[in-house]
Coordinates of C-alpha atoms in Angstrom, one line a residue:
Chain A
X2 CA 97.3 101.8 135.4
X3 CA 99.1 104.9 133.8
X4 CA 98.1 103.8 130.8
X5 CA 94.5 103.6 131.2
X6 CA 94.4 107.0 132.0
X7 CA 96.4 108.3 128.9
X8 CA 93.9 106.3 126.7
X9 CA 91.4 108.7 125.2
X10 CA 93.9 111.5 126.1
X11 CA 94.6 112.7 122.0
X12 CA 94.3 115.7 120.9
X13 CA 94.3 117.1 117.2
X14 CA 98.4 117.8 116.8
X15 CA 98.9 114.3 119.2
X16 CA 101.2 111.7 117.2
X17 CA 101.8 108.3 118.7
X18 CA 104.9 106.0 118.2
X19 CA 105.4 103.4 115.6
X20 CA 106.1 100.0 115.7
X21 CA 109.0 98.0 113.9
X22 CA 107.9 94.7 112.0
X23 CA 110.0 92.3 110.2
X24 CA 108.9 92.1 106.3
X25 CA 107.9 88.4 106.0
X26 CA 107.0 88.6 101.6
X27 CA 104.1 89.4 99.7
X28 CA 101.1 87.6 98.9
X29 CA 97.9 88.4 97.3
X30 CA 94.2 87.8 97.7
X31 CA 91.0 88.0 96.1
X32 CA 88.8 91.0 97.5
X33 CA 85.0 90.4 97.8
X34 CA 84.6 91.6 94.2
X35 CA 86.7 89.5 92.8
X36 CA 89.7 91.6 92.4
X37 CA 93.6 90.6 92.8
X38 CA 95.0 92.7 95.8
X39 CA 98.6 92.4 96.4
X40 CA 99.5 92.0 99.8
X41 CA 102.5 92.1 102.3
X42 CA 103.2 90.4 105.7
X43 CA 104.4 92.2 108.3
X44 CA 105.4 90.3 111.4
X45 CA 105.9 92.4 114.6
X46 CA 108.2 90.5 116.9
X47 CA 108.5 91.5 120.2
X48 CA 108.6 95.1 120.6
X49 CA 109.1 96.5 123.9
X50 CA 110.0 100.2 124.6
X51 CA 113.5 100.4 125.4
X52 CA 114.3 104.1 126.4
X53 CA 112.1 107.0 127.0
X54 CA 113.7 110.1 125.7
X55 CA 112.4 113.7 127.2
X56 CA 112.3 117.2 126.7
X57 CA 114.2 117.3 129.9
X58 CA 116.8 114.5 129.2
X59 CA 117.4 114.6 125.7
X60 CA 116.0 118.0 124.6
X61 CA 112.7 116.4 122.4
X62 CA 109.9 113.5 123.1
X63 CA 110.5 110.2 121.2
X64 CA 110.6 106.3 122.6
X65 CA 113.6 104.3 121.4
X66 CA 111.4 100.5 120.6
X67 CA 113.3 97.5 120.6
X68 CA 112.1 94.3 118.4
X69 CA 113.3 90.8 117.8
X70 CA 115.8 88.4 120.4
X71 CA 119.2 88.0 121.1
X72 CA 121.7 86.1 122.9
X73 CA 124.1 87.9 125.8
X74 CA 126.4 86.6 123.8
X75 CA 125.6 88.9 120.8
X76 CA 125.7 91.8 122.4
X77 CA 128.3 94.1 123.7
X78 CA 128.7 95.2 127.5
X79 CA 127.1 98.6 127.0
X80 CA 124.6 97.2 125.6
X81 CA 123.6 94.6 127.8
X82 CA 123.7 97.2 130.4
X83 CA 121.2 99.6 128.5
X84 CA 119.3 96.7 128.2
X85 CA 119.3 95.6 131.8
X86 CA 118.8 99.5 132.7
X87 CA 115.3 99.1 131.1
X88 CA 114.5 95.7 132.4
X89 CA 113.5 94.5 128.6
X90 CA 114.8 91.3 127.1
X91 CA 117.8 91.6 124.8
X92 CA 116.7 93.2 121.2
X93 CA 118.1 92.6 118.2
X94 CA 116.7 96.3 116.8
X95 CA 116.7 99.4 118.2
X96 CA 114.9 102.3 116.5
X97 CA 113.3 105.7 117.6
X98 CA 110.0 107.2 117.3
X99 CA 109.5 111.2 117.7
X100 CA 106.3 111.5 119.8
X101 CA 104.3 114.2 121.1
X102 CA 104.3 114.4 124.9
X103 CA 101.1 113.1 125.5
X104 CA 102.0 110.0 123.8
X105 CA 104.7 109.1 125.8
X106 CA 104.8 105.3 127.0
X107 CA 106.3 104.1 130.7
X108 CA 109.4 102.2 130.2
X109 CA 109.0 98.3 129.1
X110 CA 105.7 98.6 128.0
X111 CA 104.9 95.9 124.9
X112 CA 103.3 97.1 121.9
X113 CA 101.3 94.9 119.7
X114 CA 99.6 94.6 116.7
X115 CA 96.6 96.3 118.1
X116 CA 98.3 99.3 118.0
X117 CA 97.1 99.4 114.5
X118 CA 93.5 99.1 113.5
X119 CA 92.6 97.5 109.8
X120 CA 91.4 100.0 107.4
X121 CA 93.8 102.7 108.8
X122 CA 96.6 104.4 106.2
X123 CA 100.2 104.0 107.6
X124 CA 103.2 105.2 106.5
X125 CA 106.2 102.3 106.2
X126 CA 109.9 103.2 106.2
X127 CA 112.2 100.8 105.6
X128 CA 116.4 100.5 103.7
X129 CA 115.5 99.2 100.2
X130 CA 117.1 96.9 98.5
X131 CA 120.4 97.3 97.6
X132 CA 121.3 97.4 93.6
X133 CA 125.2 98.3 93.6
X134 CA 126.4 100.3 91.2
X135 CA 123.7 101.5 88.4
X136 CA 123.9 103.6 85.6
X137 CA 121.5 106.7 84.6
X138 CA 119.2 104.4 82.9
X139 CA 118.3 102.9 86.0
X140 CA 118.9 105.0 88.7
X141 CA 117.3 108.1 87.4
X142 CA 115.4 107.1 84.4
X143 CA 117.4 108.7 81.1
X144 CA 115.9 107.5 77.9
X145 CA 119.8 106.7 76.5
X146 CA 120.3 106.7 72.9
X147 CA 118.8 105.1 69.8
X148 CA 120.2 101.3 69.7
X149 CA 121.5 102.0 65.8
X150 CA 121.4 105.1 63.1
X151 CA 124.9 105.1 63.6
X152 CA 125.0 105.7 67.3
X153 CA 128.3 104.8 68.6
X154 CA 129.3 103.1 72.0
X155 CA 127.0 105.2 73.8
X156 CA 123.8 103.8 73.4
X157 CA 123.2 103.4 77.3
X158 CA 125.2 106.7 78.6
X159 CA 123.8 109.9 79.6
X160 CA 125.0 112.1 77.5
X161 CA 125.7 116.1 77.7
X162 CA 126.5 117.1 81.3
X163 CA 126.2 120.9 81.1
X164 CA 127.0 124.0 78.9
X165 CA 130.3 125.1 77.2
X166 CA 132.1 128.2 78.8
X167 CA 129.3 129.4 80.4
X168 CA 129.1 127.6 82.9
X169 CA 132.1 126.3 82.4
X170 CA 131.5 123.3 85.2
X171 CA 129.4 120.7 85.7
X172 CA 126.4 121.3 88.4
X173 CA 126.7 120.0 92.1
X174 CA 123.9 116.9 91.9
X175 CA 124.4 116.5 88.3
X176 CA 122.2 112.9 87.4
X177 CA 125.2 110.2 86.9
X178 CA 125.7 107.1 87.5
X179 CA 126.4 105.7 91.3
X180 CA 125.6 103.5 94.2
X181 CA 121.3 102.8 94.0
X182 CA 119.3 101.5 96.9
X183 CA 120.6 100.3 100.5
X184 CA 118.9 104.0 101.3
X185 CA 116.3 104.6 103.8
X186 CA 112.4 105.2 102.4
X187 CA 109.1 105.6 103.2
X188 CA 106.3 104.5 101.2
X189 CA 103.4 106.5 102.0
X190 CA 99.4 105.9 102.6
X191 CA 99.6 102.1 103.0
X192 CA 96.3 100.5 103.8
X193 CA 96.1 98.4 106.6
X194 CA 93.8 95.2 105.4
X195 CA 94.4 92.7 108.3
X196 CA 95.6 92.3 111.9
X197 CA 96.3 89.0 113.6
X198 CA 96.9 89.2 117.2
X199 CA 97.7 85.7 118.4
X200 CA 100.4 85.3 115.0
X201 CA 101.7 89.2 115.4
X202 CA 101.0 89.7 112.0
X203 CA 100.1 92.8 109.9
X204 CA 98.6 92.7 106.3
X205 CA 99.5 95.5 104.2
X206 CA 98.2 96.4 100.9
X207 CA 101.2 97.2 97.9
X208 CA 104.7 96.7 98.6
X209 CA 107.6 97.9 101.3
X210 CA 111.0 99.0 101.0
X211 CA 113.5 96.0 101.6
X212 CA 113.8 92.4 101.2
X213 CA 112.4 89.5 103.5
X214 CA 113.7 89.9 106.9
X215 CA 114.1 93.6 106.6
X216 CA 113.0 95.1 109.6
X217 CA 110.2 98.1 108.8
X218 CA 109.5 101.0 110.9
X219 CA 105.3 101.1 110.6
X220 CA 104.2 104.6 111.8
X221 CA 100.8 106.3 111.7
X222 CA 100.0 107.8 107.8
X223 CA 101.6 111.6 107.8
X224 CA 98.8 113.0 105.3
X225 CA 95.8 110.4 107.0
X226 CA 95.3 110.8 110.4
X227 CA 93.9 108.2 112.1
X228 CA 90.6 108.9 113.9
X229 CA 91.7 108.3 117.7
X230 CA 87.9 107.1 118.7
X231 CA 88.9 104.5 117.0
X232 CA 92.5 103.8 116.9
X233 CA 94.0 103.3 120.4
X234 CA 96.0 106.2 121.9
X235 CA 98.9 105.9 122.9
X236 CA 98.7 102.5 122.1
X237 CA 96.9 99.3 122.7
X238 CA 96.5 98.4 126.1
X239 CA 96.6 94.3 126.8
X240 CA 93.9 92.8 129.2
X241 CA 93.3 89.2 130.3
X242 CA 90.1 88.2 128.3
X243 CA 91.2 89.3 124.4
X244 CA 89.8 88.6 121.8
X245 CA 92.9 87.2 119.6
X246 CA 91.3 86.6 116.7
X247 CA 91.8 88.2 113.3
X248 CA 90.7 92.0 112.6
X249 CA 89.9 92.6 108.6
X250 CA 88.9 95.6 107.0
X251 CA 85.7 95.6 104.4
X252 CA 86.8 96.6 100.9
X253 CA 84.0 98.8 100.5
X254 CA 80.5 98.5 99.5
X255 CA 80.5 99.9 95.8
X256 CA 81.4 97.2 93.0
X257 CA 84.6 98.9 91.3
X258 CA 83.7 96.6 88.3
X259 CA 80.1 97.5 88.3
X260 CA 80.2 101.0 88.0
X261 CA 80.4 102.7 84.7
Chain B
X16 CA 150.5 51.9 112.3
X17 CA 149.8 55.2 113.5
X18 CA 146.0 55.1 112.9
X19 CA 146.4 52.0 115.7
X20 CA 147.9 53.5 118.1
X21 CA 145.7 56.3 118.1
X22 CA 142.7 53.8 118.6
X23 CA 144.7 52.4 121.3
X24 CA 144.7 55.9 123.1
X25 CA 141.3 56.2 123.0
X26 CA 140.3 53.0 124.7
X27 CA 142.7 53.3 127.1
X28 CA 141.4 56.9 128.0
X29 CA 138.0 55.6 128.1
X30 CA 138.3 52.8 130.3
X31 CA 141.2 53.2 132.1
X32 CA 142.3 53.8 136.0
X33 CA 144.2 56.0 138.1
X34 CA 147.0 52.9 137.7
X35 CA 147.4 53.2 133.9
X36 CA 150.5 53.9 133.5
X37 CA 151.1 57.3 130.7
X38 CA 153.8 54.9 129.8
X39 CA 151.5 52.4 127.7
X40 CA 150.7 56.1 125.3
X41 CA 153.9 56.7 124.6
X42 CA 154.1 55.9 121.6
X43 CA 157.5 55.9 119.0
X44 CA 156.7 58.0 116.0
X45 CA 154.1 60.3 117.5
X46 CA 154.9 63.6 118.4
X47 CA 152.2 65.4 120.6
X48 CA 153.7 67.6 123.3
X49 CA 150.3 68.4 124.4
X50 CA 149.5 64.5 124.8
X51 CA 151.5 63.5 127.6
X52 CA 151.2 66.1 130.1
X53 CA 147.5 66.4 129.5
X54 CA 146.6 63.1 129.9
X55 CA 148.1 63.0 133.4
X56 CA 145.2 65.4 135.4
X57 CA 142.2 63.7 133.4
X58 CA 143.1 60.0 134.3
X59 CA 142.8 61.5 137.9
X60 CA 139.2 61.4 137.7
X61 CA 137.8 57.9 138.1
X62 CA 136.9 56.8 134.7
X63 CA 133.3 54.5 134.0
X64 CA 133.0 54.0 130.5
X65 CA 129.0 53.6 130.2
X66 CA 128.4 57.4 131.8
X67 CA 131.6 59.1 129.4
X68 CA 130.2 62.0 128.5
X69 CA 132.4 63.8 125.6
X70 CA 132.8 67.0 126.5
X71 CA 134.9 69.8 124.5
X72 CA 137.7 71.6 125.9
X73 CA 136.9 72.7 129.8
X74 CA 138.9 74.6 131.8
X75 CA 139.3 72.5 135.2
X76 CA 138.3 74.3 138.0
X77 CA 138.9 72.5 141.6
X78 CA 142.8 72.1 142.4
X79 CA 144.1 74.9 141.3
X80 CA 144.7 73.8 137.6
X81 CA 145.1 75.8 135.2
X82 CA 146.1 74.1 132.1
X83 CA 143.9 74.4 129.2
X84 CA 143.4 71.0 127.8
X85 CA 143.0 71.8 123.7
X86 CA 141.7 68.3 122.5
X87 CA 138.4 66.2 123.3
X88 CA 138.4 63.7 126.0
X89 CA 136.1 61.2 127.5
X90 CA 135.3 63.3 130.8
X91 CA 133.1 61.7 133.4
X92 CA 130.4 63.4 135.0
X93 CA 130.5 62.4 138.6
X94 CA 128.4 64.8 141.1
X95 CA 131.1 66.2 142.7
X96 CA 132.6 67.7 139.0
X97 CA 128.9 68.2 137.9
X98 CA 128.4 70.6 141.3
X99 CA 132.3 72.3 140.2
X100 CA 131.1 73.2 136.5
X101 CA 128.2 74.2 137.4
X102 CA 128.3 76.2 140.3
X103 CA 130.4 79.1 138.9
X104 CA 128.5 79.6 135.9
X105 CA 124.9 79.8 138.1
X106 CA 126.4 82.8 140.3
X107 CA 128.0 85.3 137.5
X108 CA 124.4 84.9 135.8
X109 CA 122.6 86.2 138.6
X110 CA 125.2 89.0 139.3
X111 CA 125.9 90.5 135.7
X112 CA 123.4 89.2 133.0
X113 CA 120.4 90.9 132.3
X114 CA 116.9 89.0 131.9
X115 CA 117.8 86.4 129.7
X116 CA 116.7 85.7 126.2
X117 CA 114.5 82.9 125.5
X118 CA 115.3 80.5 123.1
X119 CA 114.4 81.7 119.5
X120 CA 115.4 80.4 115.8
X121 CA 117.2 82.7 113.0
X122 CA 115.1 85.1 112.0
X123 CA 114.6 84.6 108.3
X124 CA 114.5 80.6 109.5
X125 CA 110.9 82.1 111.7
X126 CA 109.9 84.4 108.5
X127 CA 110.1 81.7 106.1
X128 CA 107.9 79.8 108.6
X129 CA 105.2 82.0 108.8
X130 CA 104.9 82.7 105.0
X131 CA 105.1 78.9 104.5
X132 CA 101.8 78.3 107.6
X133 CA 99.9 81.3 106.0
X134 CA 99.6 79.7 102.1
X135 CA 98.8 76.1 104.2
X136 CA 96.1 78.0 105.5
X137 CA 95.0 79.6 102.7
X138 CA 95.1 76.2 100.8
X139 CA 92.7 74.5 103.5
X140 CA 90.2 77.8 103.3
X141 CA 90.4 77.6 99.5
X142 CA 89.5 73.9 99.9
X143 CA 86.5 73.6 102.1
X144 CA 85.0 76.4 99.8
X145 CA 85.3 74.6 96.2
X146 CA 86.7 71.5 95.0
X147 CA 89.2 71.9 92.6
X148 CA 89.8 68.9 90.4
X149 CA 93.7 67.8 89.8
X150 CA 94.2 69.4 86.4
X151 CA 98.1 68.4 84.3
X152 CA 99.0 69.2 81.4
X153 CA 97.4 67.5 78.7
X154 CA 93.5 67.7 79.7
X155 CA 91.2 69.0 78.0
X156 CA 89.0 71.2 80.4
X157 CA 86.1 73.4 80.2
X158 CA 86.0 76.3 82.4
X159 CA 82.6 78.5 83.7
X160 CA 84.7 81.8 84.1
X161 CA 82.7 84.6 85.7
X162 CA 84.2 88.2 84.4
X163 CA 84.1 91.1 86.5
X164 CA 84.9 93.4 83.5
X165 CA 82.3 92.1 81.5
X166 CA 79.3 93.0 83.6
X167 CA 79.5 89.4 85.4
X168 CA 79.0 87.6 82.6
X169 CA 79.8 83.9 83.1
X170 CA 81.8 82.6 80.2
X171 CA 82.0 79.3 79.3
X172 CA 85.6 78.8 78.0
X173 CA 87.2 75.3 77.2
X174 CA 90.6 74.6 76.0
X175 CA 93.8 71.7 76.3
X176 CA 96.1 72.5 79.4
X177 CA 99.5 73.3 78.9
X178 CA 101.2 74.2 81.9
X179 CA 100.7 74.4 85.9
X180 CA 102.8 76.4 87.6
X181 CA 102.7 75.5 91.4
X182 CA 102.8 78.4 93.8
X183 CA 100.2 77.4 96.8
X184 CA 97.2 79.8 96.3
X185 CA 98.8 81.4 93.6
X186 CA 98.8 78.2 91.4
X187 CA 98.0 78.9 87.9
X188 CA 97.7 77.3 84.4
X189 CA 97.1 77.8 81.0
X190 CA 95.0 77.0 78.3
X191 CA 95.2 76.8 74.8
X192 CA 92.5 76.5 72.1
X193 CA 92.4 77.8 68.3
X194 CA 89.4 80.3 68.2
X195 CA 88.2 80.4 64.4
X196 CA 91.9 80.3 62.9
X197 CA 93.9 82.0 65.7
X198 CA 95.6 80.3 68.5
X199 CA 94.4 81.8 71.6
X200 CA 96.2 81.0 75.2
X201 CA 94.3 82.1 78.5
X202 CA 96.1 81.9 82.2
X203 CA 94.0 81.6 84.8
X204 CA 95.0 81.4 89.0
X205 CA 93.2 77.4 90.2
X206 CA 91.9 78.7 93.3
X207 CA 90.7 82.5 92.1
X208 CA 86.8 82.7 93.0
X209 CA 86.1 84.3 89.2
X210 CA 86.2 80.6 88.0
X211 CA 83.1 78.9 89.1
X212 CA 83.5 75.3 87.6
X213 CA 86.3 73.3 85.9
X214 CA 85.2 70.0 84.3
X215 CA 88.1 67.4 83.1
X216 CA 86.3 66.8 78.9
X217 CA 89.2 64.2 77.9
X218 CA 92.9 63.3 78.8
X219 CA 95.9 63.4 76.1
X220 CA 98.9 61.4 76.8
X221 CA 101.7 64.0 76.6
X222 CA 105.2 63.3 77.8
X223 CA 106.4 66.8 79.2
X224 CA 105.0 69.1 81.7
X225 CA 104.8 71.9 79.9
X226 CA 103.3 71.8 76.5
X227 CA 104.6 75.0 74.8
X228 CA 105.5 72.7 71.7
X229 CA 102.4 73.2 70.4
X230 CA 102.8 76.5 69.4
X231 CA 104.9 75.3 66.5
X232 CA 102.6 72.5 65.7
X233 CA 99.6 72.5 62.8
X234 CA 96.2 74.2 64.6
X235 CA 94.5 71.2 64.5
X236 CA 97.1 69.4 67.8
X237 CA 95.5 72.6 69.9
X238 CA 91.8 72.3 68.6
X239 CA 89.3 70.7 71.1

């Protein structure tokens, strides 16, 4: 298969796509040493790649992944037909990965949880939660005023804005109040503890932009490579006689606790 | 009077023949301009009262109509009106629809689902390993504590219970004891691995679940 022979293909400036995962809630466990380690579930549902996008075509390399179901009835005529162009089931979520060309994946193809590998660092993107409208406080962190000493009806605000005549305005991107969260993030570095292939399910250390059911674009860690002797390139390729038990990475062998 | 008429109508549309006459429906008083013309093309069918099937509003394919009946009716399902519904809706899948969907639930219906399966399973784990005592509010326990902080030391700490908060694997409870003059209270997760025994000492008979009262009360109601 094509993809057998792109395996082991990765070179040093290679980057493979990502995967989008629903964010199911945090948990936590107890590491081997005792320690409370605050977890999040991940659940990667269904994710098939839905358009391939080229140098040629589309002027750069990325695969547009599709995760999740939907009725025909959902969905609009266009996009049933891009759909049915791939030959994928209906998706509820489209996203797009930028990929080098080497990690390029044939149309259809199903990514899993094995894409990953527990112990690797990921980075997690994801729209956060939305907080309405927030004051400075808040959104940017002012320390406000003192709560009495005669402070009047301003003990929240955010006080001077600027100079007097010179400037004589008020900055472009002054700090104020506004609209906070319901924004696009990445949190970066996340460690990958566990992998469940026959649930779909990835356990993440920390937490991820968004609320439950937030679909989470899971990519490979920016400023941590993954070591691709280990991690599969371009992805995980399925065969008949898996293993689908659960993959868990060792917390290390010093005793954080122990060590003075 | 109204009401039985309108029960009237309904027998009469389930078990009636080609012969009823739309005359016996009229009824004085009731005005439905839908009513009479629509009843006309379903009493066509032949009508058998055990196999009426309530269907909502179809559009009637065979015979050229084209009225749109708006209200439910007992419609039979012989084969040859099975084969007419049927048969239109099998071709335009195969021509226009893509692969169909499978069937699937909501999706925060599945995510609640697997949170809910992964603390079951982390209940039965936690079980096989230790048994945990039931512990309410009101016992007296005494708890071998192993602290990581302090080099491993196992502590033996003892003390009355005055909550549980439920939460799966993330159960907790406290404890409250006066240590030499000053009330101390400790929280402590039920299934952590830190906590190698829990012994039940003695049961008070407290009427609340959560005992936070006796922070108010004389030292000696929290000494044990």
């Amino acid at each position: 298969m094509a993809m057998a022979e792109a395996v082991a293909r990765a070179g040093k400036e290679s980057f493979r796509t990502g995967v989008i995962a629903v964010k199911c809630g945090m948990t936590a466990i107890w590491d081997k040493w005792g320690a409370r380690v605050p977890m999040t579930v991940l659940w990667v549902n269904d994710n098939h790649v839905v358009q391939v996008k080229t140098e040629e075509t589309d002027g750069h390399f990325a695969l547009q992944i599709g995760a999740g179901q939907r009725k025909p009835k959902q969905l609009t005529k266009p996009e049933l037909g891009h759909f049915r162009a791939a030959g994928v089931p209906l998706k509820q979520h489209l996203a797009e990965f930028p990929v080098t060309e080497d990690a390029l994946l044939p149309l259809g193809t199903e990514l899993s949880v094995r894409h990953f590998r527990p112990g690797q660092y990921v980075d997690i993107a994801g729209i956060t939660t939305g907080k309405g409208f927030q004051g400075g406080m808040k959104r940017w962190g002012f320390a406000g005023m003192p709560a009495s000493h005669g402070a009047s009806l301003s003990h929240r605000s955010l006080g001077s804005t600027g100079g007097r005549q010179d400037p004589g305005k008020v900055f472009k991107g002054k700090k104020m109040a506004g609209h906070m969260g319901a924004v696009r993030r990445t949190v970066k570095n996340v460690w990958i503890y566990k992998i469940e292939p026959e649930r779909d399910l990835i356990w993440v250390r920390g937490q991820v932009p968004g609320h439950k059911g937030n679909f989470v674009y899971i990519r490979d860690a920016f400023y941590k490579k993954p070591d691709f002797s280990v991690v599969p390139f371009p992805t995980y390729a399925p065969d008949e006689d898996d293993d689908l038990s659960a993959l868990v990475a060792d917390f290390g062998e010093v005793d954080p606790f122990l060590e003075e | 009077m109204a009401s039985s008429c309108i029960r009237q109508m309904a027998t009469l549309s389930l078990s009636s023949r080609v012969t009823a006459a739309p005359k016996a429906l009229k009824v004085v008083g009731l005005s439905s301009p839908s009513l009479t013309p629509a009843v006309k093309p379903f009493l066509k069918q032949s009508c058998d009262p055990l196999n009426a099937s309530f269907q909502a509003a179809l559009p009637l394919k065979a015979g050229g109509r084209d009225k749109f009946i708006v209200f439910a009716q007992a419609v039979t399902t012989t084969p040859e009106t099975e084969a007419e519904a049927d048969a239109p809706t099998v071709t335009e899948a195969s021509e226009d629809a893509p692969v169909a969907a499978p069937k699937s639930k909501k999706l925060m219906k599945n995510v609640k689902h697997i949170m809910q399966s992964l603390q079951e399973d982390a209940l039965k784990a936690a079980n096989e390993v230790k048994v945990i005592p039931d512990i309410r509010p009101g016992d007296v326990i005494q708890l071998r504590v192993e602290v990581p902080e302090n080099k491993r030391r196992v502590s033996l700490l003892r003390g009355i219970v005055i909550s549980r908060h439920n939460a799966g694997i993330n159960t907790t409870f406290r404890i409250r004891r006066v240590i030499a003059g000053v009330g101390v209270e400790m929280v402590f997760p039920l299934y952590s691995p830190n906590i190698k025994e829990i012994k039940v000492v003695d049961k008070r008979k407290v009427r609340r679940a959560k005992l936070f009262y006796l922070r108010d009360k004389i030292a000696r109601m929290s000494s044990c």
